[in-house]
Short mmCIF file of C-alpha atoms and ligand atoms in Angstrom, two decimals:
data_model
loop_
_atom_site.label_atom_id
_atom_site.label_comp_id
_atom_site.label_asym_id
_atom_site.label_seq_id
_atom_site.Cartn_x
_atom_site.Cartn_y
_atom_site.Cartn_z
CA UNK A 1 103.63 102.92 84.54
CA UNK A 2 106.57 103.88 86.71
CA UNK A 3 107.37 103.96 90.38
CA UNK A 4 107.01 107.02 92.62
CA UNK A 5 103.34 107.09 91.90
CA UNK A 6 101.75 108.40 95.04
CA UNK A 7 102.46 112.04 95.67
CA UNK A 8 101.02 114.31 98.27
CA UNK A 9 98.49 116.82 97.02
CA UNK A 10 99.93 119.63 99.08
CA UNK A 11 103.49 119.95 97.84
CA UNK A 12 104.81 120.30 94.35
CA UNK A 13 108.52 120.26 93.54
CA UNK A 14 108.46 123.94 92.55
CA UNK A 15 106.79 125.03 95.77
CA UNK A 16 108.00 128.34 97.11
CA UNK A 17 108.23 129.33 100.73
CA UNK A 18 105.93 132.04 102.04
CA UNK A 19 108.39 134.89 101.60
CA UNK A 20 108.77 133.96 97.96
CA UNK A 21 112.24 132.57 98.45
CA UNK A 22 113.31 129.11 97.40
CA UNK A 23 111.69 126.13 99.10
CA UNK A 24 113.57 124.40 101.88
CA UNK A 25 114.65 121.61 99.60
CA UNK A 26 116.91 124.05 97.80
CA UNK A 27 118.44 125.53 100.92
CA UNK A 28 121.68 124.40 102.47
CA UNK A 29 121.40 121.11 104.31
CA UNK A 30 122.14 122.64 107.74
CA UNK A 31 120.79 120.32 110.39
CA UNK A 32 118.43 118.58 108.05
CA UNK A 33 118.00 114.93 108.91
CA UNK A 34 117.04 112.03 106.67
CA UNK A 35 116.94 108.32 107.21
CA UNK A 36 115.05 105.11 107.65
CA UNK A 37 112.95 103.84 110.52
CA UNK A 38 111.41 100.39 110.26
CA UNK A 39 108.34 99.12 112.05
CA UNK A 40 108.61 95.56 113.27
CA UNK A 41 106.39 93.44 115.44
CA UNK A 42 104.03 90.50 115.46
CA UNK A 43 101.50 90.07 112.67
CA UNK A 44 98.46 92.29 113.26
CA UNK A 45 100.31 94.64 115.65
CA UNK A 46 99.23 97.65 113.60
CA UNK A 47 102.47 98.43 111.73
CA UNK A 48 100.91 99.16 108.35
CA UNK A 49 98.05 101.22 109.79
CA UNK A 50 100.62 103.30 111.65
CA UNK A 51 102.74 103.72 108.53
CA UNK A 52 99.72 105.03 106.64
CA UNK A 53 98.75 107.37 109.48
CA UNK A 54 102.22 108.90 109.56
CA UNK A 55 102.39 109.30 105.79
CA UNK A 56 98.85 110.69 105.70
CA UNK A 57 97.85 108.45 102.84
CA UNK A 58 97.43 104.73 102.27
CA UNK A 59 100.70 103.27 101.05
CA UNK A 60 100.36 99.84 102.69
CA UNK A 61 97.31 97.62 102.81
CA UNK A 62 95.93 96.56 106.19
CA UNK A 63 93.55 93.91 107.48
CA UNK A 64 92.59 92.14 110.66
CA UNK A 65 94.09 88.92 109.24
CA UNK A 66 97.65 88.17 110.34
CA UNK A 67 100.47 88.41 107.82
CA UNK A 68 98.81 90.94 105.58
CA UNK A 69 102.07 92.64 104.65
CA UNK A 70 104.33 90.49 102.49
CA UNK A 71 107.07 92.86 101.42
CA UNK A 72 108.70 95.99 102.78
CA UNK A 73 106.71 99.11 101.98
CA UNK A 74 108.38 102.49 102.24
CA UNK A 75 106.30 105.46 103.32
CA UNK A 76 107.85 108.93 103.31
CA UNK A 77 107.15 111.69 105.84
CA UNK A 78 108.27 115.17 104.74
CA UNK A 79 109.14 117.83 107.28
CA UNK A 80 110.92 121.16 106.71
CA UNK A 81 113.84 119.89 108.77
CA UNK A 82 113.73 116.20 107.97
CA UNK A 83 112.71 113.35 105.74
CA UNK A 84 111.61 110.31 107.67
CA UNK A 85 111.39 107.17 105.57
CA UNK A 86 109.29 104.51 107.25
CA UNK A 87 109.83 100.91 106.29
CA UNK A 88 106.79 98.79 107.06
CA UNK A 89 107.69 95.10 107.34
CA UNK A 90 105.80 91.80 107.44
CA UNK A 91 104.92 90.57 110.91
CA UNK A 92 107.66 88.39 112.36
CA UNK A 93 106.17 85.01 113.22
CA UNK A 94 106.86 81.33 113.62
CA UNK A 95 107.12 80.24 109.98
CA UNK A 96 105.10 77.28 108.77
CA UNK A 97 105.83 77.65 105.08
CA UNK A 98 108.66 78.71 102.81
CA UNK A 99 106.81 81.99 102.28
CA UNK A 100 106.81 82.52 106.06
CA UNK A 101 110.56 81.97 106.17
CA UNK A 102 111.10 84.40 103.32
CA UNK A 103 108.97 87.04 105.04
CA UNK A 104 110.94 86.69 108.28
CA UNK A 105 114.19 87.01 106.31
CA UNK A 106 112.89 90.28 104.85
CA UNK A 107 112.28 91.62 108.36
CA UNK A 108 115.74 90.67 109.61
CA UNK A 109 117.46 92.15 106.57
CA UNK A 110 115.49 95.35 107.05
CA UNK A 111 116.19 95.92 110.72
CA UNK A 112 119.89 95.37 110.09
CA UNK A 113 119.90 98.22 107.56
CA UNK A 114 117.80 101.00 109.08
CA UNK A 115 118.75 103.94 111.31
CA UNK A 116 116.01 103.36 113.89
CA UNK A 117 113.89 100.35 114.80
CA UNK A 118 110.30 100.89 115.92
CA UNK A 119 109.04 97.83 117.79
CA UNK A 120 105.24 97.76 117.72
CA UNK A 121 103.33 96.15 120.58
CA UNK A 122 99.55 96.34 120.70
CA UNK A 123 98.14 97.95 123.86
CA UNK A 124 95.25 95.51 124.07
CA UNK A 125 97.33 92.36 124.33
CA UNK A 126 99.71 91.30 127.08
CA UNK A 127 103.31 90.85 125.99
CA UNK A 128 103.46 87.27 124.76
CA UNK A 129 106.04 84.73 123.57
CA UNK A 130 105.89 86.19 120.05
CA UNK A 131 106.82 89.69 121.29
CA UNK A 132 109.47 88.31 123.60
CA UNK A 133 111.01 86.33 120.74
CA UNK A 134 111.31 89.49 118.64
CA UNK A 135 112.63 91.54 121.57
CA UNK A 136 115.38 88.96 122.17
CA UNK A 137 116.53 89.28 118.59
CA UNK A 138 116.41 93.06 118.80
CA UNK A 139 118.59 92.94 121.88
CA UNK A 140 121.31 91.48 119.67
CA UNK A 141 121.31 94.53 117.40
CA UNK A 142 123.40 96.76 119.58
CA UNK A 143 124.11 99.88 117.61
CA UNK A 144 120.65 100.80 116.29
CA UNK A 145 118.37 102.89 118.51
CA UNK A 146 115.10 101.16 119.37
CA UNK A 147 111.80 102.83 120.04
CA UNK A 148 109.02 100.80 121.64
CA UNK A 149 105.65 101.79 120.17
CA UNK A 150 102.47 100.84 121.97
CA UNK A 151 99.83 100.67 119.25
CA UNK A 152 96.01 100.70 119.37
CA UNK A 153 95.83 102.71 122.60
CA UNK A 154 92.21 103.58 121.78
CA UNK A 155 91.28 100.01 122.70
CA UNK A 156 92.34 100.24 126.35
CA UNK A 157 91.80 102.46 129.39
CA UNK A 158 94.57 104.47 130.99
CA UNK A 159 95.23 101.86 133.69
CA UNK A 160 95.79 99.07 131.18
CA UNK A 161 97.97 101.38 129.11
CA UNK A 162 100.10 102.29 132.12
CA UNK A 163 100.57 98.60 132.88
CA UNK A 164 101.64 97.93 129.32
CA UNK A 165 104.17 100.77 129.42
CA UNK A 166 105.66 99.36 132.63
CA UNK A 167 105.76 95.83 131.17
CA UNK A 168 107.65 97.09 128.11
CA UNK A 169 110.08 99.01 130.27
CA UNK A 170 110.70 95.84 132.29
CA UNK A 171 111.10 93.76 129.14
CA UNK A 172 113.85 96.16 128.07
CA UNK A 173 115.62 95.92 131.42
CA UNK A 174 115.36 92.14 131.42
CA UNK A 175 116.84 91.74 127.93
CA UNK A 176 119.34 94.57 128.12
CA UNK A 177 117.56 96.82 125.62
CA UNK A 178 117.64 100.54 126.31
CA UNK A 179 114.54 101.95 124.66
CA UNK A 180 115.30 105.35 123.15
CA UNK A 181 111.61 106.09 123.72
CA UNK A 182 108.43 104.28 124.69
CA UNK A 183 105.57 105.91 122.80
CA UNK A 184 101.86 105.09 123.00
CA UNK A 185 99.91 105.83 119.80
CA UNK A 186 96.57 105.25 118.18
CA UNK A 187 96.88 105.20 114.42
CA UNK A 188 93.14 104.98 113.78
CA UNK A 189 92.40 107.94 116.08
CA UNK A 190 95.50 109.84 114.97
CA UNK A 191 96.62 110.12 118.58
CA UNK A 192 100.30 110.89 119.21
CA UNK A 193 101.12 109.98 115.60
CA UNK A 194 102.86 113.31 114.95
CA UNK A 195 104.63 113.01 118.27
CA UNK A 196 106.04 109.67 117.17
CA UNK A 197 107.52 111.32 114.07
CA UNK A 198 108.93 114.10 116.29
CA UNK A 199 110.66 111.48 118.41
CA UNK A 200 111.97 109.37 115.52
CA UNK A 201 113.48 112.28 113.58
CA UNK A 202 116.24 113.20 116.08
CA UNK A 203 117.39 109.57 115.85
CA UNK A 204 118.06 109.89 112.12
CA UNK A 205 121.45 110.90 110.74
CA UNK A 206 122.03 114.38 109.40
CA UNK A 207 121.84 114.61 105.65
CA UNK A 208 119.88 115.85 102.66
CA UNK A 209 116.50 114.47 101.57
CA UNK A 210 116.74 111.03 99.96
CA UNK A 211 113.49 111.15 97.99
CA UNK A 212 111.99 113.92 95.86
CA UNK A 213 109.78 116.31 97.76
CA UNK A 214 106.17 115.16 97.76
CA UNK A 215 106.80 111.49 97.05
CA UNK A 216 104.95 109.40 99.61
CA UNK A 217 106.22 105.97 98.58
CA UNK A 218 108.39 104.27 95.99
CA UNK A 219 106.02 101.36 95.51
CA UNK A 220 105.52 100.66 91.81
CA UNK A 221 101.95 101.32 90.69
CA UNK A 222 101.52 97.75 89.51
CA UNK A 223 102.38 96.46 93.00
CA UNK A 224 100.04 98.92 94.71
CA UNK A 225 97.22 97.89 92.42
CA UNK A 226 97.81 94.21 93.16
CA UNK A 227 97.87 94.96 96.88
CA UNK A 228 94.58 96.87 96.75
CA UNK A 229 92.98 93.87 95.06
CA UNK A 230 94.43 91.53 97.68
CA UNK A 231 93.20 93.79 100.47
CA UNK A 232 89.67 93.62 99.09
CA UNK A 233 89.95 89.86 98.63
CA UNK A 234 91.09 89.40 102.24
CA UNK A 235 87.96 90.95 103.63
CA UNK A 236 85.62 88.36 105.05
CA UNK A 237 87.69 85.27 104.28
CA UNK A 238 88.72 83.06 107.15
CA UNK A 239 91.02 80.31 108.36
CA UNK A 240 93.79 79.43 105.93
CA UNK A 241 92.38 81.29 102.97
CA UNK A 242 93.92 84.73 103.66
CA UNK A 243 97.35 83.12 103.55
CA UNK A 244 96.55 81.37 100.31
CA UNK A 245 95.64 84.48 98.34
CA UNK A 246 98.20 86.16 96.11
CA UNK A 247 97.51 88.76 93.43
CA UNK A 248 99.56 89.56 90.36
CA UNK A 249 98.77 92.36 87.94
CA UNK A 250 99.60 90.98 84.52
CA UNK A 251 98.95 94.06 82.46
CA UNK A 252 97.94 97.72 82.74
CA UNK A 253 97.24 99.36 79.39
CA UNK A 254 95.29 102.44 78.31
CA UNK A 255 92.32 101.32 76.18
CA UNK A 256 92.87 102.25 72.55
CA UNK A 257 90.44 104.37 70.55
CA UNK A 258 89.30 106.33 73.56
CA UNK A 259 88.80 110.11 73.31
CA UNK A 260 91.41 112.07 75.24
CA UNK A 261 88.86 113.31 77.76
CA UNK A 262 87.46 109.80 78.36
CA UNK A 263 90.46 107.57 79.03
CA UNK A 264 90.10 104.04 80.35
CA UNK A 265 92.82 101.91 81.83
CA UNK A 266 92.52 98.17 81.30
CA UNK A 267 93.94 96.19 84.20
CA UNK A 268 94.27 92.43 84.01
CA UNK A 269 95.03 90.70 87.27
CA UNK A 270 95.17 87.14 88.52
CA UNK A 271 94.01 86.18 91.98
CA UNK A 272 95.90 83.04 92.94
CA UNK A 273 94.77 80.51 95.49
CA UNK A 274 96.42 77.26 96.50
CA UNK A 275 93.80 74.60 95.98
CA UNK A 276 90.93 74.07 93.55
CA UNK A 277 88.58 73.78 96.56
CA UNK A 278 89.27 77.43 97.45
CA UNK A 279 88.12 78.67 94.08
CA UNK A 280 84.43 78.53 94.91
CA UNK A 281 84.88 80.53 98.11
CA UNK A 282 86.77 83.33 96.38
CA UNK A 283 84.35 83.51 93.48
CA UNK A 284 81.23 83.12 95.64
CA UNK A 285 77.70 82.14 94.64
CA UNK A 286 77.07 83.28 91.06
CA UNK A 287 80.41 85.08 91.15
CA UNK A 288 79.13 87.62 93.63
CA UNK A 289 82.13 87.66 95.93
CA UNK A 290 84.65 88.17 93.17
CA UNK A 291 82.45 90.88 91.69
CA UNK A 292 82.41 92.68 95.05
CA UNK A 293 86.18 92.38 95.34
CA UNK A 294 86.50 93.83 91.85
CA UNK A 295 84.15 96.72 92.56
CA UNK A 296 85.69 97.59 95.87
CA UNK A 297 89.28 97.51 94.69
CA UNK A 298 88.47 99.26 91.42
CA UNK A 299 87.24 102.32 93.31
CA UNK A 300 90.47 102.48 95.27
CA UNK A 301 92.60 101.91 92.19
CA UNK A 302 90.80 104.69 90.35
CA UNK A 303 91.42 107.03 93.28
CA UNK A 304 95.08 106.02 93.36
CA UNK A 305 95.73 106.41 89.63
CA UNK A 306 93.25 109.22 88.97
CA UNK A 307 91.75 107.53 85.93
CA UNK A 308 88.75 105.31 85.22
CA UNK A 309 89.67 101.65 85.24
CA UNK A 310 88.31 98.48 83.72
CA UNK A 311 89.38 95.71 86.06
CA UNK A 312 89.50 92.18 84.76
CA UNK A 313 90.02 89.62 87.53
CA UNK A 314 90.73 85.93 87.06
CA UNK A 315 91.01 83.31 89.77
CA UNK A 316 93.75 80.75 89.25
CA UNK A 317 95.18 77.89 91.22
CA UNK A 318 98.91 77.93 91.96
CA UNK A 319 99.15 74.66 93.79
CA UNK A 320 100.67 75.02 97.28
CA UNK A 321 102.52 78.16 96.18
CA UNK A 322 103.50 79.10 99.74
CA UNK A 323 105.74 76.04 99.92
CA UNK A 324 107.00 75.89 96.35
CA UNK A 325 110.19 77.85 95.54
CA UNK A 326 109.35 77.98 91.84
CA UNK A 327 105.85 79.31 92.38
CA UNK A 328 107.13 81.78 94.98
CA UNK A 329 109.55 83.16 92.45
CA UNK A 330 106.76 83.53 89.92
CA UNK A 331 104.71 85.43 92.44
CA UNK A 332 107.58 87.75 93.25
CA UNK A 333 108.95 86.34 96.50
N1 GTP B 1 91.43 100.15 117.24
C1 GTP B 1 92.56 100.21 116.53
N2 GTP B 1 92.81 99.27 115.62
C2 GTP B 1 93.96 99.35 114.92
C3 GTP B 1 94.91 100.38 115.12
N3 GTP B 1 95.95 100.17 114.30
C4 GTP B 1 95.65 99.05 113.60
N4 GTP B 1 94.47 98.55 113.96
C5 GTP B 1 93.78 97.36 113.41
O1 GTP B 1 94.58 96.22 113.63
C6 GTP B 1 94.50 95.33 112.51
C7 GTP B 1 95.89 95.03 111.98
O2 GTP B 1 96.43 96.22 111.45
P1 GTP B 1 97.64 96.20 110.41
O3 GTP B 1 98.14 97.59 110.32
O4 GTP B 1 97.25 95.51 109.14
O5 GTP B 1 98.69 95.30 111.21
P2 GTP B 1 100.17 94.86 110.75
O6 GTP B 1 101.03 94.91 111.97
O7 GTP B 1 100.62 95.64 109.60
O8 GTP B 1 99.91 93.34 110.35
P3 GTP B 1 100.82 92.39 109.37
O9 GTP B 1 101.01 93.10 108.09
O10 GTP B 1 99.94 91.19 109.22
O11 GTP B 1 102.07 92.10 110.11
C8 GTP B 1 93.60 96.00 111.49
O12 GTP B 1 92.30 95.48 111.63
C9 GTP B 1 93.65 97.45 111.90
O13 GTP B 1 92.48 98.18 111.56
C10 GTP B 1 94.61 101.38 116.11
O14 GTP B 1 95.35 102.33 116.35
N5 GTP B 1 93.43 101.24 116.78
MG1 MG B 2 101.17 95.06 107.75
#
C-alpha cells in the first residue's frame, strides 16, 4: 500500500481539455502558481474541517475534542491556474505532556516553511489568551503573508461576526501584523470556502504543479486508516480519554484464497490507551463500544480504499505514552 492514495474522481492524469488539446498540466507554466498554505490556530478552531472543505474530500479527521490533529496533513486543491497545497497542523496549545510539546514543535516548523499562513479564529469565541499567544508568535515571522480566517461563521449573527472582524483587525494593529486578508468562512456550510482559495492563491509563488494532477493528499493509506479508527474512537469519549487514544495499523494484507471478484483486505490495528483503567471504557459493556468503533470506521475505510475490509481491532495499554519518549517513538511521534 503506497502513498498518494486519495485521488479526486473528476480528474485523471490523461484528461483532455474541452477543445481536445492537451490538459493544462502539459501547457507552459505561464503564470501558474503553486505553493503551501498552512492553517494554524487553537485546538478545535476548525482547521481540519476547513482543509477538508477546500479539498472537497476528507483528508484529515475532525472532532469536537481538542487536539484531534497530531501530525501535519497535506490537502491539495487543484485549479487550472494553480495548485494550492494546504497544510493542516495540530492546534497550538499550552503543552502538558511531551506529546504536546512535540505537536507544538510541528506547528512552528510548519509555519516557518510555508508560503502563506492562515490563522484560524472561531467566530463564536472571543479572542482569548490562546489566540493572542499564537498571534504574538506569528508577528515574529516577518516575511510570510498572513491571512486571518474567521471560522464557523454559521454559528453567529452578522453583528457578532462584524465585531470579531474588527477585533482581529485591532489585534493585527496592536501586534504589528498586517493581515493580507481577513476572511470569514463556514466550512460546514461551504460558505466563502472557494473565496478563501481565491485569496490564498495570489499569495503563492509562481511555479509548476508540485503534485500529480488529481492527488488530494500524500497521506499514506496506513496512516489514513489509523486516523479513521481514531476518529471513530474519539466519538463520545470524555475528559482525558481522547488524549490517551492512539491508533497504529500493524498490517494491511489482501486475504489469500479469495476469488478476484470478491477481494477482502485484512487490517490489524491496535488502539492504545494509557492506563489499564481506560480499557473498559474503550471496549464498553460486552465489547459494544469497540464493536461500534470498528463498524463505523470500517465503512469509512472501505469507502477510502474501495475494497471490502475485515477490521481486527485490539485494545492495548501503552503506559503513559504521552510522556514517554520511547513510547512516543513507537507510536510515530
Ligand atoms: N458549526 C460549525 N462547526 C464547525 C465548523 N468547522 C468546524 N466545526 C466543528 O468544530 C469542531 C472542531 O473542528 P476541527 O476541524 O476538528 O478543529 P481543528 O482546529 O482541526 O482541531 P485540532 O485538530 O484539535 O487542532 C468539530 O466539531 C467541527 O465539526 C464550521 O464551519 N461550522
Ligand atoms: Mg485538526
